Short mmCIF file of C-alpha atoms and ligand atoms in Angstrom, two decimals:
data_model
loop_
_atom_site.label_atom_id
_atom_site.label_comp_id
_atom_site.label_asym_id
_atom_site.label_seq_id
_atom_site.Cartn_x
_atom_site.Cartn_y
_atom_site.Cartn_z
CA UNK A 689 25.63 14.39 -20.13
CA UNK A 690 23.89 14.30 -16.71
CA UNK A 691 22.88 17.73 -15.39
CA UNK A 692 24.78 18.16 -12.13
CA UNK A 693 21.83 19.31 -10.01
CA UNK A 694 19.70 16.38 -11.13
CA UNK A 695 22.12 13.62 -10.22
CA UNK A 696 21.55 12.07 -6.82
CA UNK A 697 22.72 9.08 -4.84
CA UNK A 698 19.23 7.80 -4.10
CA UNK A 699 15.94 8.48 -5.82
CA UNK A 700 12.86 7.35 -3.88
CA UNK A 701 9.75 7.05 -6.06
CA UNK A 702 6.61 7.67 -4.00
CA UNK A 703 6.05 9.97 -1.03
CA UNK A 704 3.50 7.94 0.93
CA UNK A 705 4.30 6.22 4.22
CA UNK A 706 6.77 3.79 2.55
CA UNK A 707 8.74 6.50 0.77
CA UNK A 708 8.79 8.70 3.88
CA UNK A 709 9.98 5.87 6.16
CA UNK A 710 12.76 5.09 3.69
CA UNK A 711 13.76 8.76 3.39
CA UNK A 712 13.83 9.05 7.20
CA UNK A 713 16.29 6.16 7.44
CA UNK A 714 18.36 7.49 4.53
CA UNK A 715 18.67 10.64 6.64
CA UNK A 716 20.08 8.52 9.48
CA UNK A 717 22.54 6.92 7.05
CA UNK A 718 23.64 10.40 5.97
CA UNK A 719 24.13 11.49 9.57
CA UNK A 720 26.32 8.42 10.14
CA UNK A 721 28.33 9.19 7.02
CA UNK A 722 28.88 12.78 8.14
CA UNK A 723 30.14 11.56 11.51
CA UNK A 724 32.65 9.48 9.55
CA UNK A 725 33.74 12.47 7.44
CA UNK A 726 31.89 11.29 4.32
CA UNK A 727 29.46 13.49 2.38
CA UNK A 728 25.77 13.06 3.12
CA UNK A 729 23.74 11.02 0.64
CA UNK A 730 22.08 13.18 -1.97
CA UNK A 731 18.49 11.95 -1.83
CA UNK A 732 15.31 12.96 -3.58
CA UNK A 733 11.74 11.72 -3.11
CA UNK A 734 9.51 12.12 -6.18
CA UNK A 735 5.78 11.94 -5.51
CA UNK A 736 2.99 12.07 -8.08
CA UNK A 737 0.44 13.64 -5.73
CA UNK A 738 0.15 17.40 -5.31
CA UNK A 739 -0.27 17.03 -1.52
CA UNK A 740 1.27 14.85 1.20
CA UNK A 741 -0.31 11.67 2.65
CA UNK A 742 0.14 9.08 -0.11
CA UNK A 743 -3.12 7.26 -0.81
CA UNK A 744 -4.76 8.05 2.53
CA UNK A 745 -6.66 11.20 1.43
CA UNK A 746 -8.00 9.30 -1.62
CA UNK A 747 -10.11 6.92 0.47
CA UNK A 748 -13.77 7.27 1.37
CA UNK A 749 -14.91 9.59 4.19
CA UNK A 750 -15.57 6.86 6.77
CA UNK A 751 -12.27 5.02 6.11
CA UNK A 752 -10.57 4.36 9.41
CA UNK A 753 -7.48 2.49 10.53
CA UNK A 754 -7.96 -0.99 11.86
CA UNK A 755 -5.31 -0.39 14.51
CA UNK A 756 -4.99 2.20 17.29
CA UNK A 757 -2.71 5.23 16.81
CA UNK A 758 -0.08 3.83 19.17
CA UNK A 759 0.30 0.87 16.83
CA UNK A 760 0.32 2.83 13.58
CA UNK A 761 3.56 4.77 13.80
CA UNK A 762 6.38 5.35 11.38
CA UNK A 763 9.99 5.23 12.61
CA UNK A 764 11.18 8.03 14.84
CA UNK A 765 7.98 9.81 15.76
CA UNK A 766 4.79 8.16 17.11
CA UNK A 767 1.44 8.98 15.52
CA UNK A 768 -0.28 11.59 17.74
CA UNK A 769 -3.10 10.20 19.88
CA UNK A 770 -6.55 9.96 18.31
CA UNK A 771 -9.22 11.56 20.45
CA UNK A 772 -12.27 10.61 18.36
CA UNK A 773 -14.34 7.41 18.51
CA UNK A 774 -12.85 4.08 17.46
CA UNK A 775 -9.59 4.06 15.53
CA UNK A 776 -7.89 7.00 13.75
CA UNK A 777 -9.49 8.34 10.58
CA UNK A 778 -7.70 8.42 7.23
CA UNK A 779 -7.58 12.20 7.64
CA UNK A 780 -5.67 11.80 10.91
CA UNK A 781 -3.16 9.53 9.15
CA UNK A 782 -2.73 11.99 6.26
CA UNK A 783 -2.13 14.87 8.69
CA UNK A 784 0.44 12.74 10.52
CA UNK A 785 2.27 11.95 7.27
CA UNK A 786 2.29 15.65 6.30
CA UNK A 787 3.71 16.61 9.70
CA UNK A 788 6.21 13.72 9.55
CA UNK A 789 7.71 14.86 6.29
CA UNK A 790 7.96 18.42 7.57
CA UNK A 791 9.44 17.41 10.91
CA UNK A 792 12.33 15.58 9.25
CA UNK A 793 12.60 18.03 6.31
CA UNK A 794 12.37 15.12 3.90
CA UNK A 795 13.39 16.11 0.34
CA UNK A 796 10.02 15.50 -1.34
CA UNK A 797 9.33 16.99 -4.78
CA UNK A 798 5.71 17.01 -5.94
CA UNK A 799 3.81 16.69 -8.07
CA UNK A 800 6.32 14.64 -10.05
CA UNK A 801 5.25 11.40 -11.74
CA UNK A 802 7.99 8.95 -12.65
CA UNK A 803 7.08 7.47 -16.00
CA UNK A 804 10.04 5.24 -16.70
CA UNK A 805 13.35 4.11 -15.22
CA UNK A 806 16.11 2.87 -17.49
CA UNK A 807 19.82 2.15 -17.33
CA UNK A 808 21.57 5.46 -18.08
CA UNK A 809 24.33 3.55 -19.85
CA UNK A 810 27.14 5.36 -18.04
CA UNK A 811 28.74 5.38 -14.59
CA UNK A 812 26.29 2.72 -13.41
CA UNK A 813 23.56 5.35 -13.11
CA UNK A 814 19.83 4.90 -13.53
CA UNK A 815 17.94 7.46 -15.59
CA UNK A 816 14.61 8.36 -13.98
CA UNK A 817 12.20 9.86 -16.51
CA UNK A 818 9.40 12.00 -15.09
CA UNK A 819 6.71 14.38 -16.31
CA UNK A 820 8.93 17.19 -14.95
CA UNK A 821 12.27 16.32 -16.49
CA UNK A 822 14.79 13.55 -15.87
CA UNK A 823 16.86 12.62 -12.83
CA UNK A 824 19.89 10.36 -12.55
CA UNK A 825 20.48 8.15 -9.52
CA UNK A 826 22.92 5.56 -8.24
CA UNK A 827 20.14 3.70 -6.42
CA UNK A 828 16.39 3.76 -6.79
CA UNK A 829 13.79 2.86 -4.17
CA UNK A 830 10.35 2.14 -5.56
CA UNK A 831 7.70 2.94 -2.92
CA UNK A 832 4.65 3.55 -5.08
CA UNK A 833 2.14 1.42 -3.15
CA UNK A 834 -0.83 -0.22 -4.81
CA UNK A 835 -3.58 2.40 -4.83
CA UNK A 836 -2.86 3.45 -8.42
CA UNK A 837 -3.49 -0.07 -9.70
CA UNK A 838 -6.97 -1.30 -8.71
CA UNK A 839 -7.60 -4.96 -9.51
CA UNK A 840 -10.78 -5.76 -11.49
CA UNK A 841 -11.37 -9.52 -11.66
CA UNK A 842 -12.62 -11.04 -14.91
CA UNK A 843 -16.22 -11.97 -14.16
CA UNK A 844 -18.34 -13.23 -17.08
CA UNK A 845 -20.91 -10.72 -18.30
CA UNK A 846 -19.25 -7.69 -16.68
CA UNK A 847 -18.77 -5.89 -20.00
CA UNK A 848 -22.47 -6.25 -20.88
CA UNK A 849 -23.83 -5.16 -17.47
CA UNK A 850 -26.01 -2.11 -18.01
CA UNK A 851 -25.54 -0.50 -14.59
CA UNK A 852 -22.67 1.36 -13.04
CA UNK A 853 -19.42 -0.31 -11.96
CA UNK A 854 -16.90 1.21 -9.62
CA UNK A 855 -13.90 0.04 -7.67
CA UNK A 856 -12.91 0.77 -4.05
CA UNK A 857 -10.45 3.16 -5.69
CA UNK A 858 -13.37 5.33 -6.91
CA UNK A 859 -15.70 4.99 -3.90
CA UNK A 860 -16.27 8.36 -2.23
CA UNK A 861 -19.12 7.50 0.14
CA UNK A 862 -22.69 6.12 0.16
CA UNK A 863 -24.16 9.27 -1.44
CA UNK A 864 -22.84 7.97 -4.76
CA UNK A 865 -25.31 5.07 -4.59
CA UNK A 866 -28.23 6.29 -2.48
CA UNK A 867 -31.44 4.24 -2.95
CA UNK A 868 -29.82 1.98 -5.55
CA UNK A 869 -29.61 -1.82 -5.72
CA UNK A 870 -25.97 -2.61 -5.17
CA UNK A 871 -23.69 -5.65 -5.32
CA UNK A 872 -20.45 -5.43 -3.31
CA UNK A 873 -17.80 -7.96 -4.38
CA UNK A 874 -14.86 -8.85 -2.13
CA UNK A 875 -13.96 -10.68 1.07
CA UNK A 876 -11.48 -8.37 2.79
CA UNK A 877 -11.47 -5.29 4.99
CA UNK A 878 -12.35 -2.86 2.21
CA UNK A 879 -15.38 -4.93 1.19
CA UNK A 880 -16.58 -5.26 4.80
CA UNK A 881 -16.14 -1.54 5.45
CA UNK A 882 -17.81 -0.51 2.19
CA UNK A 883 -20.76 -2.90 2.62
CA UNK A 884 -21.29 -1.61 6.17
CA UNK A 885 -21.04 1.97 4.94
CA UNK A 886 -23.53 1.46 2.11
CA UNK A 887 -26.11 -0.75 3.76
CA UNK A 888 -28.20 1.95 5.51
CA UNK A 889 -28.36 4.10 2.36
CA UNK A 890 -29.17 1.72 -0.49
CA UNK A 891 -32.42 0.07 -1.64
CA UNK A 892 -30.86 -3.41 -1.60
CA UNK A 893 -27.39 -4.64 -0.77
CA UNK A 894 -25.88 -7.97 -1.84
CA UNK A 895 -22.40 -8.70 -0.55
CA UNK A 896 -20.57 -11.60 -2.18
CA UNK A 897 -17.11 -13.08 -1.81
CA UNK A 898 -15.13 -15.94 -3.32
CA UNK A 899 -14.52 -17.32 0.14
CA UNK A 900 -16.46 -16.56 3.31
CA UNK A 901 -14.78 -13.58 5.01
CA UNK A 902 -12.99 -14.52 8.19
CA UNK A 903 -13.56 -12.10 11.07
CA UNK A 904 -10.99 -11.53 13.75
CA UNK A 905 -12.43 -11.89 17.27
CA UNK A 906 -14.23 -8.68 18.25
CA UNK A 907 -11.84 -7.89 21.10
CA UNK A 908 -8.86 -8.01 18.74
CA UNK A 909 -7.79 -5.16 16.48
CA UNK A 910 -5.49 -4.92 13.48
CA UNK A 911 -2.30 -5.14 15.52
CA UNK A 912 -2.71 -8.93 15.71
CA UNK A 913 -2.58 -9.04 11.91
CA UNK A 914 0.81 -7.36 11.98
CA UNK A 915 2.09 -9.65 14.73
CA UNK A 916 0.95 -12.84 13.01
CA UNK A 917 2.26 -11.69 9.60
CA UNK A 918 5.67 -11.08 11.19
CA UNK A 919 5.58 -14.45 12.95
CA UNK A 920 4.59 -16.22 9.72
CA UNK A 921 7.62 -14.77 7.92
CA UNK A 922 9.89 -15.82 10.77
CA UNK A 923 8.38 -19.34 10.81
CA UNK A 924 8.74 -19.68 7.05
CA UNK A 925 12.38 -18.54 7.18
CA UNK A 926 13.13 -21.03 9.96
CA UNK A 927 11.37 -23.87 8.11
CA UNK A 928 8.70 -24.11 10.82
CA UNK A 929 5.05 -24.76 9.93
CA UNK A 930 3.15 -21.47 9.52
CA UNK A 931 0.20 -21.23 11.90
CA UNK A 932 -3.00 -20.09 10.24
CA UNK A 933 -4.11 -17.83 13.08
CA UNK A 934 -4.90 -14.64 11.20
CA UNK A 935 -3.83 -13.00 7.98
CA UNK A 936 -3.86 -9.48 6.58
CA UNK A 937 -6.92 -10.54 4.57
CA UNK A 938 -8.94 -11.19 7.72
CA UNK A 939 -11.69 -8.73 8.52
CA UNK A 940 -11.18 -6.53 11.54
CA UNK A 941 -14.51 -6.05 13.30
CA UNK A 942 -14.34 -2.26 13.54
CA UNK A 943 -17.33 -0.78 15.41
CA UNK A 944 -19.08 0.05 12.09
CA UNK A 945 -18.48 -3.42 10.64
CA UNK A 946 -19.63 -5.05 13.91
CA UNK A 947 -22.82 -2.96 14.03
CA UNK A 948 -23.69 -3.91 10.45
CA UNK A 949 -23.07 -7.58 11.15
CA UNK A 950 -24.74 -7.86 14.55
CA UNK A 951 -27.58 -5.33 14.32
CA UNK A 952 -28.39 -5.41 10.63
CA UNK A 953 -27.44 -8.99 9.78
CA UNK A 954 -24.86 -8.07 7.14
CA UNK A 955 -23.11 -11.22 5.91
CA UNK A 956 -21.32 -12.10 2.68
CA UNK A 957 -22.90 -14.73 0.47
CA UNK A 958 -21.37 -16.92 -2.23
CA UNK A 959 -19.88 -15.35 -5.33
CA UNK A 960 -22.10 -14.71 -8.34
CA UNK A 961 -21.61 -16.85 -11.43
CA UNK A 962 -21.94 -13.92 -13.83
CA UNK A 963 -23.29 -10.45 -14.34
CA UNK A 964 -26.24 -10.11 -16.69
CA UNK A 965 -27.26 -6.95 -18.58
CA UNK A 966 -29.74 -6.21 -15.76
CA UNK A 967 -28.01 -7.61 -12.70
CA UNK A 968 -26.34 -10.81 -11.51
CA UNK A 969 -26.91 -14.56 -11.53
CA UNK A 970 -25.72 -17.19 -9.02
CA UNK A 971 -24.74 -20.80 -9.81
CA UNK A 972 -28.09 -22.05 -8.43
CA UNK A 973 -29.84 -20.01 -11.13
CA UNK A 974 -31.34 -17.23 -9.02
CA UNK A 975 -30.97 -13.69 -10.32
CA UNK A 976 -31.29 -10.15 -8.97
CA UNK A 977 -31.62 -6.81 -10.71
CA UNK A 978 -28.91 -4.28 -9.90
CA UNK A 979 -28.14 -0.62 -10.48
CA UNK A 980 -24.46 -0.84 -9.52
CA UNK A 981 -21.58 -3.18 -8.74
CA UNK A 982 -18.81 -2.12 -6.35
CA UNK A 983 -15.60 -4.09 -6.85
CA UNK A 984 -13.78 -4.19 -3.49
CA UNK A 985 -11.36 -6.65 -4.99
CA UNK A 986 -8.05 -5.20 -4.00
CA UNK A 987 -5.02 -3.74 -5.67
CA UNK A 988 -1.79 -4.82 -7.35
CA UNK A 989 1.65 -3.20 -6.96
CA UNK A 990 1.96 -0.03 -9.07
CA UNK A 991 5.21 -0.89 -10.83
CA UNK A 992 4.68 0.21 -14.44
CA UNK A 993 7.54 2.71 -14.13
CA UNK A 994 10.06 -0.15 -13.71
CA UNK A 995 9.09 -1.95 -16.92
CA UNK A 996 12.04 -0.56 -18.90
CA UNK A 997 14.56 -2.14 -16.53
CA UNK A 998 13.63 -5.71 -17.49
CA UNK A 999 13.89 -6.90 -13.87
CA UNK A 1000 13.65 -10.63 -13.18
CA UNK A 1001 10.05 -11.37 -12.23
CA UNK A 1002 8.04 -14.17 -10.72
CA UNK A 1003 4.24 -14.36 -10.88
CA UNK A 1004 4.19 -10.93 -12.46
CA UNK A 1005 6.20 -9.07 -9.83
CA UNK A 1006 9.91 -8.42 -9.40
CA UNK A 1007 11.95 -11.12 -7.65
CA UNK A 1008 13.39 -9.70 -4.46
CA UNK A 1009 16.17 -10.79 -2.11
CA UNK A 1010 17.08 -9.72 1.42
CA UNK A 1011 20.33 -7.77 1.84
CA UNK A 1012 22.95 -9.23 4.19
CA UNK A 1013 21.75 -9.42 7.78
CA UNK A 1014 18.13 -8.58 6.99
CA UNK A 1015 15.06 -10.85 6.82
CA UNK A 1016 13.30 -8.40 4.48
CA UNK A 1017 13.50 -9.06 0.70
CA UNK A 1018 13.78 -5.43 -0.43
CA UNK A 1019 16.31 -5.60 -3.27
CA UNK A 1020 15.70 -6.66 -6.86
CA UNK A 1021 17.41 -10.02 -7.40
CA UNK A 1022 18.59 -8.98 -10.86
CA UNK A 1023 19.53 -5.29 -10.46
CA UNK A 1024 21.28 -4.41 -7.16
CA UNK A 1025 20.55 -0.70 -7.74
CA UNK A 1026 16.80 -1.23 -7.47
CA UNK A 1027 14.95 -1.54 -4.14
CA UNK A 1028 11.27 -2.13 -3.41
CA UNK A 1029 9.62 -1.04 -0.17
CA UNK A 1030 6.09 -1.32 1.21
CA UNK A 1031 4.25 -3.60 -1.24
CA UNK A 1032 3.36 -6.44 1.13
CA UNK A 1033 4.92 -9.57 2.55
CA UNK A 1034 7.06 -10.15 -0.55
CA UNK A 1035 8.93 -6.93 0.37
CA UNK A 1036 8.93 -7.52 4.14
CA UNK A 1037 6.45 -8.84 6.69
CA UNK A 1038 3.36 -6.60 6.83
CA UNK A 1039 5.32 -3.93 4.96
CA UNK A 1040 2.11 -2.51 3.45
CA UNK A 1041 1.11 -1.21 6.89
CA UNK A 1042 2.20 1.88 8.82
CA UNK A 1043 3.84 -0.01 11.62
CA UNK A 1044 5.22 -2.74 9.39
CA UNK A 1045 7.08 -0.63 6.83
CA UNK A 1046 9.64 0.76 9.31
CA UNK A 1047 11.96 -2.24 9.42
CA UNK A 1048 12.09 -3.05 5.70
CA UNK A 1049 12.63 0.69 5.04
CA UNK A 1050 15.47 0.75 7.56
CA UNK A 1051 17.14 -2.33 6.12
CA UNK A 1052 16.85 -0.99 2.57
CA UNK A 1053 18.28 2.42 3.56
CA UNK A 1054 21.24 1.02 5.48
CA UNK A 1055 22.02 -1.57 2.80
CA UNK A 1056 21.94 1.22 0.17
CA UNK A 1057 24.24 3.22 2.44
CA UNK A 1058 26.68 0.30 2.51
CA UNK A 1059 26.46 -0.25 -1.24
CA UNK A 1060 27.22 3.44 -1.93
CA UNK A 1061 30.16 3.77 0.44
CA UNK A 1062 33.48 4.61 -1.17
CA UNK A 1063 35.21 1.23 -1.58
CA UNK A 1064 37.93 1.92 0.99
CA UNK A 1065 35.41 3.03 3.63
CA UNK A 1066 33.08 0.04 3.27
CA UNK A 1067 32.41 -1.92 6.48
P1 FAD B 1281 0.68 4.93 -0.99
O1 FAD B 1281 0.05 5.45 0.23
O2 FAD B 1281 -0.21 4.50 -2.12
O3 FAD B 1281 1.70 6.04 -1.51
C1 FAD B 1281 2.37 5.89 -2.73
C2 FAD B 1281 2.73 7.26 -3.25
O4 FAD B 1281 3.48 7.05 -4.42
C3 FAD B 1281 1.53 8.11 -3.62
O5 FAD B 1281 1.66 9.39 -3.07
C4 FAD B 1281 1.55 8.14 -5.15
O6 FAD B 1281 1.14 9.38 -5.68
C5 FAD B 1281 3.03 7.94 -5.42
N1 FAD B 1281 3.29 7.33 -6.72
C6 FAD B 1281 2.72 6.23 -7.27
N2 FAD B 1281 3.25 6.00 -8.49
C7 FAD B 1281 4.16 6.98 -8.71
C8 FAD B 1281 5.03 7.29 -9.78
N3 FAD B 1281 5.09 6.54 -10.87
N4 FAD B 1281 5.82 8.39 -9.68
C9 FAD B 1281 5.80 9.15 -8.57
N5 FAD B 1281 4.99 8.89 -7.51
C10 FAD B 1281 4.19 7.82 -7.58
N6 FAD B 1281 -2.50 0.11 7.00
C11 FAD B 1281 -2.27 0.18 8.32
O7 FAD B 1281 -1.13 0.27 8.75
N7 FAD B 1281 -3.29 0.17 9.22
C12 FAD B 1281 -4.57 0.12 8.81
O8 FAD B 1281 -5.46 0.12 9.65
C13 FAD B 1281 -4.85 0.08 7.39
N8 FAD B 1281 -6.11 0.07 6.95
C14 FAD B 1281 -6.34 0.05 5.62
C15 FAD B 1281 -7.66 0.03 5.20
C16 FAD B 1281 -7.95 0.03 3.84
C17 FAD B 1281 -9.38 -0.03 3.42
C18 FAD B 1281 -6.89 0.07 2.90
C19 FAD B 1281 -7.19 0.09 1.41
C20 FAD B 1281 -5.56 0.07 3.31
C21 FAD B 1281 -5.28 0.04 4.69
N9 FAD B 1281 -3.97 0.01 5.15
C22 FAD B 1281 -3.75 0.06 6.51
C23 FAD B 1281 -2.85 -0.26 4.21
C24 FAD B 1281 -1.72 0.71 3.94
O9 FAD B 1281 -1.32 1.44 5.06
C25 FAD B 1281 -1.92 1.57 2.72
O10 FAD B 1281 -2.14 0.76 1.60
C26 FAD B 1281 -0.77 2.58 2.46
O11 FAD B 1281 -1.35 3.65 1.78
C27 FAD B 1281 0.46 2.09 1.68
O12 FAD B 1281 1.46 3.13 1.71
P2 FAD B 1281 2.53 3.35 0.56
O13 FAD B 1281 3.35 4.52 0.94
O14 FAD B 1281 3.22 2.07 0.27
O15 FAD B 1281 1.63 3.66 -0.71
#
């Protein structure tokens, strides 16, 4: 028995930028259906947070976008201009997302954490289990981002290190580590921003990375990362060689990162060989004492709620295919009811960015709309 009020056409899991962009386009699909005399899609967005903004309010106080506001917009409504220094703050993004969901009256329910999705065993429905009761849906869009699944690499000695260890996920600003001896691990934008943020406040800072971080030219901001990621996907699809111009892992020289590099000589050194109880040791044998290690080592897709579906996977993540007419692989290859939006290039070029998620979200929404059309009305 499926309670009537809890059965929907589409359940979107996650109310960050990816879930909102998808819900916006599902609204457009509904409007089209109504013009054709069909009922609107019944849609619900379930979000685990108790406030809007996805992961943006969870970052550290100095977190800023690496792209200007004009290049950080979701579909339909541009991000309002940023009048402060540099690029928009995380707070500005969160306020934009809150206003976005209100502007389009998106059907977000929160806080609701989806714990498990399984086949309902009847009528082709999916059963969506949450900490606030179950829902049933004909299609499910997973848009849960990566913030909830920080990646901690296995470095020898880490378990015996006597100091404090925290991940980007738990970093709330340099006050946490004032006057301490700190190792920052990671070669991407988070590591560069955290190292720059910490450097003036700590007793000693060691920044290490597996490979030397690659900086974008100073006069270039994050928009080039989006453009080259899109081009790389197009080149790959067309069988052309992919040019290694820039990637989303490249460091954007934000004013703070540039100041740390140019005025305070902040550079990343080679990776440590192991942690010791008192600090860290490098392959050449030299050691330092440390009070804390900050792992700025990235995130993995937060997909634990899909485990019960037994989706086909490759390298630990669901295999995805592009729906007809789309270049964006947003549908599970093994369960056509399940869609994935916003996790990175494997779900659409640069889809883990504000500006990049719009197109994959659109293609997922319209393909869902087609899949859920009454058979006779299908185009
Ligand atoms: P999230 O923002 O993480 O939202 C996911 C939502 O899903 C959350 O609200 C969460 O509560 C909810 N959720 C998770 N699991 C469940 C569940 N089981 N049930 C219900 N709800 C759930 N992007 C840019 O475009 N420009 C930039 O300049 C930029 N800079 C960045 C700088 C840093 C340092 C970082 C870390 C990221 C940056 N990004 C940038 C990347 C990107 O925009 C973010 O990662 C973005 O938050 C991804 O949005 P999302 O909606 O996919 O996921």
